[in-house]
Amino acid sequence: MLKLLQRFVLVTVGLGGGPAWASHDPLHLSFPENPPLSYSNGSGPRGVFIDALRQRGASTGLVLSFEPRPPKRILAEIEANRSALCSLGWYKTPEREAFAKFSRPIYRDRAIVIVSALPASTFAGAGSLAVLLSRGTYRIGAISGLSYGPEVDRILAAQPGMVMRPTVTVEQLLRMVVAGRVPLAVVTEEHLNWFLEQEPGDTRLTRLALSDLPKTGPQRYIMCSRSTPDDLMKRMDALIGDGLVPGQT
């Protein structure tokens, strides 16, 4: 039973609590697919966050392991709070703060962007995302279970009928845009740049200039269930320091 729990549990505790975390215990972190920051491929979990944490963990003697998980499943498990669980790379929102603990910030996204494979002239006169969606012509894709920061979340929530929430990875969402299955998509600048690097011959994606998008992206954190011991949260904060990417918090 204990081995089964250890697959998903950040610290070796039983359901409903247990002994405080010990320095020799491994840190198990789940993560949603979020390239280039954290993702999985044929060689296993990798990305900016994972590489930085592995390097820092090795220098302090911490043993780290990482597991990709669907974002909605991660949220459901952390909210259920049946054990101590932590996940890498989440935005802090009021809804999540009601059921989760958060580390120090690990990173600040460069920007939230709206992309389309349609000609930019298609959206002429729509200087903002709010106006674009209020026209009721083109729906926007946003991954189910993810937040895009308070400003963008409010705009999307005001036009729920214009928002598609597929359960896909960001790569799959952008491929849906390229294929014409989704007219618009909301992603981070990091997502877009990574996708374009993987598809160097594809120039069909247009980034729309919209006035109501924040100039910088939200901060990301390690999000944990309420059962996670405070001493472990402090140890993680010490590991994070001023962030996992210098100058990007």
C-alpha positions as a printed NumPy array, in Angstrom:
array([[  0.   ,   0.   ,   0.   ],
       [  2.819,   2.365,   0.904],
       [  4.545,   1.816,  -2.437],
       [  1.311,   2.597,  -4.254],
       [  0.905,   5.835,  -2.346],
       [  4.489,   6.885,  -2.939],
       [  3.877,   7.037,  -6.686],
       [  1.646,  10.063,  -6.299],
       [  2.517,  11.395,  -2.859],
       [  5.106,  14.068,  -2.442],
       [  6.093,  12.917,   1.041],
       [  5.852,   9.54 ,   2.669],
       [  2.732,  10.065,   4.782],
       [ -0.456,   8.094,   5.105],
       [ -3.934,   9.283,   4.226],
       [ -5.093,  12.138,   6.401],
       [ -1.672,  13.08 ,   7.697],
       [  1.314,  11.337,   9.239],
       [  4.887,  12.055,  10.274],
       [  6.618,  15.231,   9.233],
       [  8.734,  15.111,   6.118],
       [ 12.329,  13.998,   6.654],
       [ 15.245,  15.413,   4.693],
       [ 16.062,  12.013,   3.194],
       [ 12.545,  11.507,   1.789],
       [ 12.221,  11.881,  -2.002],
       [ 10.269,  14.766,  -3.511],
       [  7.681,  13.563,  -6.02 ],
       [  6.299,  16.299,  -8.264],
       [  3.543,  15.858, -10.831],
       [  3.297,  18.32 , -13.703],
       [  0.93 ,  19.171, -16.564],
       [  2.396,  19.162, -20.061],
       [  3.731,  22.702, -20.365],
       [  6.559,  22.886, -22.923],
       [  9.208,  24.175, -22.802],
       [  8.924,  24.58 , -19.02 ],
       [  7.934,  21.024, -18.104],
       [  7.005,  18.199, -20.446],
       [  7.661,  14.556, -21.237],
       [  9.065,  12.863, -24.318],
       [ 10.841,   9.653, -25.217],
       [ 13.679,  10.422, -22.803],
       [ 11.382,  11.128, -19.855],
       [ 10.386,  14.317, -17.999],
       [ 12.341,  17.395, -19.006],
       [ 12.069,  21.166, -19.418],
       [ 13.329,  24.397, -17.9  ],
       [ 11.7  ,  23.778, -14.493],
       [ 12.622,  20.114, -14.242],
       [ 16.232,  20.628, -15.34 ],
       [ 16.709,  23.471, -12.834],
       [ 15.174,  21.51 ,  -9.952],
       [ 17.241,  18.412, -10.718],
       [ 20.423,  20.481, -10.689],
       [ 19.544,  22.223,  -7.436],
       [ 18.336,  19.02 ,  -5.821],
       [ 21.581,  17.252,  -6.667],
       [ 23.606,  20.062,  -5.112],
       [ 21.636,  19.801,  -1.844],
       [ 21.309,  16.025,  -1.709],
       [ 17.589,  15.974,  -2.45 ],
       [ 16.177,  13.128,  -4.527],
       [ 13.539,  14.385,  -6.986],
       [ 11.149,  12.535,  -9.264],
       [  8.645,  13.904, -11.776],
       [  5.47 ,  12.527, -13.332],
       [  3.283,  14.009, -16.089],
       [ -0.415,  14.131, -15.182],
       [ -3.539,  15.641, -16.816],
       [ -4.22 ,  19.1  , -15.341],
       [ -7.831,  18.388, -14.322],
       [ -6.749,  15.216, -12.537],
       [ -4.005,  17.078, -10.677],
       [ -6.472,  19.732,  -9.542],
       [ -9.02 ,  17.145,  -8.403],
       [ -6.449,  15.192,  -6.39 ],
       [ -4.985,  18.269,  -4.697],
       [ -8.437,  19.617,  -3.862],
       [ -9.499,  16.235,  -2.43 ],
       [ -6.567,  16.556,   0.027],
       [ -6.426,  12.843,   0.799],
       [ -2.65 ,  12.96 ,   1.025],
       [  0.304,  15.288,   0.6  ],
       [  0.595,  16.09 ,  -3.121],
       [  2.519,  18.722,  -5.035],
       [  2.548,  19.757,  -8.674],
       [  4.871,  21.953, -10.672],
       [  4.187,  25.159, -12.6  ],
       [  0.723,  26.459, -11.629],
       [ -0.782,  29.935, -11.555],
       [ -2.144,  31.072,  -8.199],
       [ -5.859,  31.905,  -8.37 ],
       [ -8.385,  32.707,  -5.608],
       [-10.202,  29.433,  -6.325],
       [ -7.01 ,  27.4  ,  -5.947],
       [ -5.887,  29.274,  -2.846],
       [ -9.088,  28.076,  -1.152],
       [ -7.869,  24.447,  -1.229],
       [ -4.113,  24.498,  -1.897],
       [ -0.787,  25.716,  -0.56 ],
       [  1.665,  27.532,  -2.838],
       [  5.438,  27.801,  -2.832],
       [  7.405,  30.916,  -3.578],
       [  7.128,  31.97 ,  -7.246],
       [  9.266,  29.835,  -9.515],
       [  8.827,  31.752, -12.779],
       [  6.924,  34.541, -14.527],
       [  5.601,  33.831, -18.01 ],
       [  6.691,  36.314, -20.664],
       [  3.17 ,  36.98 , -21.924],
       [ -0.226,  35.471, -22.704],
       [ -0.854,  35.587, -26.467],
       [ -3.774,  34.937, -28.831],
       [ -2.936,  33.154, -32.067],
       [ -4.792,  32.218, -35.237],
       [ -4.069,  30.598, -38.595],
       [ -6.483,  33.004, -40.277],
       [ -5.141,  36.202, -41.919],
       [ -4.756,  39.077, -39.467],
       [ -7.136,  41.114, -41.623],
       [ -9.914,  38.728, -40.539],
       [ -9.906,  40.423, -37.148],
       [ -9.584,  44.03 , -38.351],
       [-11.155,  46.53 , -35.991],
       [-11.097,  44.211, -32.971],
       [ -8.466,  45.932, -30.893],
       [ -9.095,  43.848, -27.785],
       [ -9.886,  40.256, -26.893],
       [-13.128,  41.361, -25.228],
       [-14.335,  43.026, -28.439],
       [-13.179,  40.111, -30.577],
       [-15.191,  37.589, -28.542],
       [-18.216,  39.877, -28.215],
       [-18.617,  39.809, -32.006],
       [-19.718,  36.18 , -31.66 ],
       [-17.988,  35.118, -34.872],
       [-14.861,  33.206, -33.911],
       [-14.521,  30.933, -30.895],
       [-11.308,  30.639, -28.928],
       [ -9.628,  27.476, -27.653],
       [ -8.371,  27.339, -24.059],
       [ -7.168,  24.104, -22.466],
       [ -9.591,  22.567, -19.98 ],
       [ -8.442,  22.876, -16.372],
       [ -5.918,  25.653, -16.977],
       [ -5.95 ,  29.303, -15.927],
       [ -4.462,  32.081, -18.043],
       [ -4.127,  34.649, -15.277],
       [ -6.84 ,  36.816, -13.699],
       [ -7.186,  39.347, -16.526],
       [ -7.558,  36.81 , -19.332],
       [ -9.7  ,  34.49 , -17.191],
       [-12.175,  37.339, -16.591],
       [-12.425,  38.095, -20.32 ],
       [-13.031,  34.432, -21.161],
       [-15.572,  34.041, -18.342],
       [-17.58 ,  36.987, -19.704],
       [-18.127,  35.13 , -23.013],
       [-18.46 ,  31.44 , -22.045],
       [-20.288,  30.532, -25.258],
       [-17.303,  31.692, -27.302],
       [-14.743,  29.568, -25.418],
       [-13.896,  25.981, -26.362],
       [-12.277,  23.953, -23.56 ],
       [-10.722,  20.858, -25.154],
       [ -8.862,  18.362, -22.98 ],
       [ -5.613,  18.457, -24.95 ],
       [ -1.973,  19.434, -24.614],
       [ -0.809,  22.848, -25.78 ],
       [  0.892,  21.233, -28.767],
       [ -2.377,  19.554, -29.737],
       [ -4.278,  22.817, -29.318],
       [ -1.887,  24.68 , -31.615],
       [ -2.092,  21.894, -34.183],
       [ -5.886,  22.269, -34.068],
       [ -5.429,  25.959, -34.89 ],
       [ -3.055,  25.203, -37.763],
       [ -5.514,  22.628, -39.125],
       [ -8.371,  25.146, -39.015],
       [-10.343,  23.222, -36.387],
       [-10.057,  26.08 , -33.873],
       [-10.098,  29.703, -35.141],
       [ -8.231,  31.185, -32.159],
       [ -6.236,  29.904, -29.193],
       [ -4.839,  31.357, -25.992],
       [ -1.32 ,  30.211, -25.101],
       [  1.79 ,  31.628, -23.489],
       [  4.569,  33.219, -25.506],
       [  6.769,  30.338, -24.355],
       [  4.281,  27.811, -25.747],
       [  4.128,  29.573, -29.099],
       [  7.879,  29.959, -29.47 ],
       [  8.46 ,  26.313, -28.563],
       [  5.853,  25.144, -31.083],
       [  7.322,  27.257, -33.879],
       [ 10.768,  25.84 , -33.133],
       [  9.371,  22.318, -33.495],
       [  7.619,  23.283, -36.748],
       [ 10.175,  25.582, -38.459],
       [  8.43 ,  25.392, -41.817],
       [  5.011,  26.426, -40.481],
       [  4.358,  30.167, -40.731],
       [  0.553,  30.103, -40.666],
       [  0.174,  31.181, -37.045],
       [ -0.447,  34.881, -36.46 ],
       [ -0.087,  36.527, -33.075],
       [ -2.827,  39.109, -32.628],
       [ -2.083,  42.513, -31.104],
       [ -4.838,  43.026, -28.512],
       [ -4.873,  45.913, -26.049],
       [ -6.45 ,  44.133, -23.069],
       [ -3.839,  41.399, -22.746],
       [ -1.375,  41.922, -19.858],
       [  2.085,  43.129, -20.82 ],
       [  3.701,  40.312, -18.813],
       [  2.435,  36.875, -17.927],
       [  1.415,  35.568, -14.493],
       [  3.792,  33.991, -11.998],
       [  3.973,  30.224, -11.642],
       [  4.317,  28.226,  -8.421],
       [  4.51 ,  24.737,  -7.004],
       [  0.969,  23.972,  -5.838],
       [  0.419,  21.509,  -2.99 ],
       [ -2.461,  19.942,  -1.102],
       [ -3.268,  21.228,   2.385],
       [ -1.864,  17.986,   3.837],
       [  1.657,  18.889,   2.725],
       [  3.762,  19.585,   5.845],
       [  4.858,  23.168,   6.432],
       [  8.467,  22.102,   6.92 ],
       [  8.469,  20.647,   3.427],
       [  6.99 ,  23.846,   1.981],
       [  9.842,  25.761,   3.641],
       [ 12.421,  23.368,   2.225],
       [ 10.961,  23.792,  -1.253],
       [ 11.   ,  27.579,  -0.881],
       [ 14.682,  27.421,   0.035],
       [ 15.327,  25.276,  -3.043],
       [ 13.433,  27.759,  -5.268],
       [ 15.193,  30.847,  -3.909],
       [ 14.549,  33.805,  -6.226],
       [ 13.099,  31.565,  -8.936],
       [ 14.139,  28.73 , -11.228],
       [ 15.151,  31.054, -14.084],
       [ 17.337,  34.052, -13.142],
       [ 15.55 ,  37.36 , -13.736],
       [ 12.273,  35.68 , -14.73 ],
       [ 10.106,  35.937, -11.576]])
